[in-house]
């Protein structure tokens, strides 16, 4: 009996020691897991704090440089008041987050990369810094966003083909720019609160539109700055953008049609204004005398055309003399025609 009791006591002691050892092991692993989890959590928090601080520092630097690449602004430049006031007016169509305009991360990265190149080279026209295979896709994305501003007019214009209508066609050209006006000019807007001497505009990516007729007149020299000068330095900077735009327009027209902007009133079947390389079949036939286009240059295909329908006045359709006008347009000019936008 005593032997059995002793053996039972020994087994109980062994079991107790085993359970105690197992408990110690489990507690040590739990403590280790908790310690590891705490270290990982602290490390992740430190990384997140560093990321936020870096983002804040970048935003602060961009703000001090008057730069904002977080949005895209679409605007129209017009010489409406150039002759009388020396002003180049800018009308904003929309301002959207850049990630909303360029949803594809690869395209967004290419646009931002081209913007950095344009700033470094002091080239206002961002599209000239992009690869040819990217330009069409980027400008086409911009075309969709700009065209949506006139969405109801496109529907009305389409239905107006079936009846006599007051709707007419206007053609605009647009491109991407990344420029910053460094001349003062806000004193006119804030006359009682003078701005600092280093007053500059915001450096941002813009979709800039201009009426095609205006670009032709600027390219031909019909539109010039007034003799008394510009309204202020900021409008002079805008005029330089208009001049560069007209140069690209003149070059594109010449490359596509073989004529000057003043002579080429029709772009032919290529309504979007895009320059294409000649097909290889022409070079092989030996019978086609049409010249083979050279390789693309950075300025080629930096602009794109867009169709903007608009409601004209009733007098233009009825044949009445419009107030202050030279002559009324014919009925045939006021009837809407089908237009192919893209290739």
XYZ file of C-alpha atoms in Angstrom:
343
model
C 0.000 0.000 0.000
C 2.781 2.402 0.895
C 4.579 1.439 -2.332
C 1.491 2.281 -4.386
C 1.089 5.577 -2.569
C 4.719 6.453 -3.197
C 4.431 5.579 -6.896
C 1.228 7.658 -7.208
C 2.917 10.583 -5.505
C 5.874 10.291 -7.866
C 3.570 10.256 -10.913
C 1.670 13.238 -9.572
C 4.922 15.143 -9.062
C 6.101 14.300 -12.563
C 2.749 15.383 -14.007
C 2.873 18.579 -12.000
C 6.399 19.357 -13.178
C 5.427 18.601 -16.779
C 2.393 20.877 -16.607
C 4.453 23.589 -14.957
C 7.101 23.353 -17.666
C 4.468 23.392 -20.409
C 2.789 26.422 -18.840
C 6.105 28.246 -18.686
C 6.781 27.484 -22.328
C 3.331 28.660 -23.398
C 3.612 31.825 -21.377
C 7.032 32.585 -22.795
C 5.788 32.112 -26.417
C 2.782 34.344 -25.760
C 5.018 37.005 -24.289
C 7.356 36.706 -27.233
C 4.462 36.962 -29.662
C 3.109 40.021 -27.878
C 6.548 41.609 -27.816
C 7.028 40.901 -31.524
C 3.602 42.286 -32.311
C 4.343 45.433 -30.345
C 7.646 45.943 -32.153
C 6.032 45.425 -35.560
C 3.177 47.806 -34.698
C 5.644 50.460 -33.528
C 7.706 50.003 -36.689
C 4.653 50.331 -38.931
C 3.571 53.451 -37.044
C 7.058 54.948 -37.475
C 6.999 54.205 -41.221
C 3.533 55.743 -41.577
C 4.627 58.852 -39.639
C 7.685 59.185 -41.886
C 5.517 58.830 -44.985
C 3.079 61.473 -43.795
C 5.920 63.803 -42.845
C 7.539 63.316 -46.254
C 4.200 63.960 -48.015
C 3.646 67.069 -45.893
C 7.161 68.351 -46.624
C 6.652 67.797 -50.359
C 3.308 69.590 -50.249
C 4.894 72.489 -48.330
C 7.707 72.770 -50.874
C 5.246 72.681 -53.779
C 3.149 75.354 -52.093
C 6.162 77.627 -51.589
C 7.112 77.105 -55.246
C 3.506 77.938 -56.227
C 3.271 74.523 -57.899
C 0.317 72.156 -57.851
C 0.507 68.886 -59.786
C -2.422 67.348 -57.929
C -5.001 68.767 -60.344
C -5.467 69.402 -64.065
C -7.020 72.661 -65.219
C -8.762 72.955 -68.586
C -9.032 76.494 -69.933
C -9.611 78.536 -73.080
C -7.217 81.284 -74.159
C -8.678 84.018 -76.321
C -7.393 87.191 -77.967
C -10.812 88.821 -77.702
C -9.501 91.855 -75.803
C -5.941 91.882 -77.114
C -6.364 94.739 -79.579
C -8.433 96.980 -77.307
C -6.981 96.241 -73.862
C -3.799 94.262 -74.438
C -5.243 91.277 -72.571
C -5.159 87.534 -73.240
C -8.202 86.215 -71.447
C -8.199 82.791 -69.801
C -11.520 81.059 -69.118
C -11.535 77.955 -66.912
C -13.630 74.995 -68.072
C -12.908 72.639 -65.182
C -10.380 71.688 -62.515
C -10.138 67.961 -61.754
C -7.801 65.779 -59.669
C -5.042 64.547 -61.948
C -5.699 60.955 -60.870
C -9.279 61.366 -62.095
C -8.190 62.584 -65.529
C -5.398 60.030 -65.990
C -6.632 56.928 -64.191
C -3.979 54.625 -65.629
C -0.952 54.776 -63.332
C 1.506 54.281 -66.185
C 0.063 57.164 -68.223
C -0.083 59.358 -65.110
C 3.595 58.668 -64.433
C 4.487 59.513 -68.048
C 2.571 62.824 -67.850
C 4.276 63.836 -64.592
C 7.654 62.844 -66.021
C 7.020 64.991 -69.099
C 5.969 67.877 -66.827
C 9.284 67.688 -64.971
C 11.162 67.712 -68.281
C 9.167 70.691 -69.528
C 9.915 72.677 -66.360
C 13.612 71.821 -66.523
C 13.829 72.911 -70.194
C 11.540 75.926 -69.653
C 9.268 74.568 -72.386
C 5.653 75.495 -71.681
C 4.193 72.805 -73.923
C 4.331 69.550 -72.015
C 3.225 67.446 -75.002
C 6.504 68.130 -76.806
C 8.324 66.203 -74.070
C 6.311 63.001 -74.486
C 7.021 59.966 -76.622
C 5.032 59.782 -79.848
C 3.300 56.537 -78.889
C 2.030 58.179 -75.678
C 0.861 61.504 -77.141
C -2.200 60.184 -78.950
C -3.498 58.309 -75.902
C -2.853 61.200 -73.516
C -4.438 63.822 -75.789
C -7.355 61.517 -76.533
C -7.999 61.164 -72.798
C -7.975 64.966 -72.537
C -10.316 65.189 -75.528
C -12.889 63.011 -73.792
C -12.859 65.160 -70.659
C -13.083 68.425 -72.599
C -15.771 67.096 -74.926
C -17.905 66.134 -71.928
C -18.176 69.842 -71.084
C -20.302 70.236 -74.217
C -22.194 66.936 -73.865
C -25.770 68.302 -74.325
C -24.718 70.259 -77.409
C -23.361 67.091 -79.041
C -26.750 65.384 -78.574
C -28.688 68.400 -79.852
C -26.296 68.783 -82.774
C -26.740 65.150 -83.719
C -30.537 65.447 -83.729
C -30.350 68.766 -85.583
C -29.094 66.979 -88.709
C -32.645 65.840 -89.362
C -34.187 69.317 -89.381
C -33.231 72.910 -90.034
C -31.330 73.989 -86.973
C -29.536 76.914 -85.386
C -26.582 74.708 -84.461
C -23.221 75.324 -86.074
C -19.744 73.846 -85.815
C -16.640 75.352 -84.296
C -13.216 73.744 -84.329
C -10.761 74.174 -81.490
C -7.231 72.919 -80.951
C -5.939 71.889 -77.564
C -2.705 70.696 -76.017
C -1.105 70.066 -72.637
C 1.023 72.756 -71.026
C 2.995 73.082 -67.816
C 3.917 76.718 -67.342
C 4.099 79.364 -64.647
C 3.663 83.070 -65.236
C 6.359 84.878 -63.294
C 5.163 88.384 -63.971
C 2.999 90.385 -61.574
C -0.553 91.279 -62.418
C -2.902 90.554 -59.552
C -2.773 94.132 -58.354
C -5.693 94.834 -60.692
C -7.778 92.203 -58.898
C -6.610 93.170 -55.397
C -6.048 96.965 -55.635
C -6.397 97.516 -51.873
C -4.117 94.622 -50.894
C -0.846 94.769 -52.827
C 0.887 91.441 -53.438
C 4.565 90.721 -52.940
C 7.175 91.522 -55.548
C 7.753 87.841 -56.235
C 4.122 87.408 -57.285
C 3.886 84.422 -59.651
C 1.168 82.247 -61.064
C 0.643 78.607 -60.149
C 2.736 76.018 -61.936
C 0.266 73.328 -62.931
C -0.655 71.037 -65.803
C -3.265 72.602 -68.053
C -5.351 71.526 -71.021
C -5.225 74.712 -73.093
C -7.777 75.284 -75.879
C -7.860 77.929 -78.588
C -10.180 78.563 -81.478
C -8.635 77.324 -84.717
C -9.493 80.543 -86.563
C -7.651 82.580 -83.932
C -4.600 80.346 -84.224
C -4.588 80.838 -88.002
C -4.706 84.603 -87.575
C -1.932 84.591 -84.992
C 0.208 82.344 -87.198
C -0.351 84.584 -90.237
C 0.331 87.785 -88.289
C -3.221 89.128 -88.577
C -3.486 89.174 -84.791
C -0.679 91.139 -83.150
C -0.123 92.823 -79.799
C -1.342 96.423 -79.629
C 1.093 99.282 -80.083
C 0.536 100.489 -76.494
C 1.701 97.146 -75.069
C 0.126 94.578 -72.805
C -2.181 95.133 -69.876
C 0.535 93.767 -67.558
C 3.360 91.250 -67.519
C 1.063 88.329 -66.840
C -0.843 88.895 -70.074
C 2.446 89.212 -71.934
C 3.394 85.764 -70.630
C 0.073 84.395 -71.873
C 0.757 85.922 -75.286
C 4.018 83.980 -75.470
C 2.040 80.796 -74.850
C -0.395 81.803 -77.614
C 2.486 82.470 -79.997
C 4.072 79.096 -79.267
C 0.677 77.442 -79.703
C 0.294 79.124 -83.104
C 3.769 77.906 -84.116
C 2.856 74.318 -83.287
C -0.455 74.752 -85.105
C 1.269 76.156 -88.215
C 3.769 73.303 -88.154
C 1.083 70.639 -87.758
C -1.041 72.045 -90.581
C 1.977 72.224 -92.867
C 3.018 68.665 -92.067
C -0.468 67.205 -92.517
C -1.678 69.153 -95.579
C 1.543 70.448 -97.149
C 0.158 74.005 -97.046
C 0.446 76.978 -94.753
C -2.172 77.588 -92.082
C -3.582 80.510 -94.058
C -3.961 78.460 -97.251
C -5.083 75.149 -95.755
C -8.691 75.752 -94.747
C -9.416 72.016 -94.806
C -7.492 69.283 -92.991
C -8.800 66.655 -95.383
C -10.103 63.300 -94.106
C -7.863 63.459 -91.020
C -10.193 65.660 -88.980
C -8.390 65.168 -85.680
C -5.285 66.796 -87.216
C -2.946 63.935 -86.382
C 0.143 63.380 -88.499
C 0.633 59.838 -89.751
C 3.678 58.235 -91.242
C 3.468 57.237 -94.875
C 2.731 53.550 -95.366
C 5.585 51.282 -96.445
C 3.622 50.230 -99.526
C 4.247 53.614 -101.162
C 7.992 53.166 -100.979
C 7.829 49.652 -102.452
C 5.583 50.420 -105.416
C 7.999 52.784 -107.117
C 5.068 54.446 -108.920
C 3.819 56.713 -106.153
C 5.433 60.142 -106.298
C 4.019 61.310 -102.923
C 6.841 62.338 -100.577
C 7.676 60.073 -97.666
C 7.334 61.857 -94.361
C 10.509 61.997 -92.248
C 10.677 60.668 -88.724
C 8.611 62.355 -86.054
C 10.054 65.326 -84.202
C 9.097 66.311 -80.630
C 6.811 69.073 -81.954
C 4.786 66.716 -84.174
C 1.329 65.660 -82.931
C 1.575 67.912 -79.885
C -1.902 69.322 -80.567
C -5.262 67.795 -81.366
C -8.458 69.190 -82.857
C -11.861 68.980 -81.213
C -15.322 69.742 -82.573
C -17.509 72.034 -80.470
C -21.140 72.477 -81.644
C -22.956 75.600 -80.509
C -26.373 77.216 -81.047
C -26.196 80.161 -83.446
C -28.569 83.114 -83.551
C -31.929 82.775 -85.292
C -31.098 85.582 -87.710
C -28.317 83.438 -89.181
C -30.897 80.862 -90.263
C -33.755 83.140 -91.279
C -31.591 85.327 -93.480
C -32.088 88.491 -91.416
C -29.220 90.940 -91.137
C -27.558 90.368 -87.729
C -27.006 93.510 -85.638
C -23.591 94.953 -86.365
C -22.839 92.162 -88.842
C -21.649 92.468 -92.412
C -23.930 89.845 -93.946
C -26.164 86.970 -92.931
C -24.983 83.438 -93.395
C -26.786 81.261 -95.915
C -29.270 78.612 -94.906
C -26.968 75.821 -96.083
C -24.277 76.962 -93.637
C -26.703 76.780 -90.727
C -27.895 73.225 -91.340
C -25.940 70.800 -89.201
C -23.627 68.334 -90.921
C -22.322 65.022 -89.688
C -18.792 65.248 -88.313
C -16.368 62.399 -87.671
C -14.298 63.239 -84.628
C -11.663 60.541 -84.530
C -9.890 58.153 -86.844
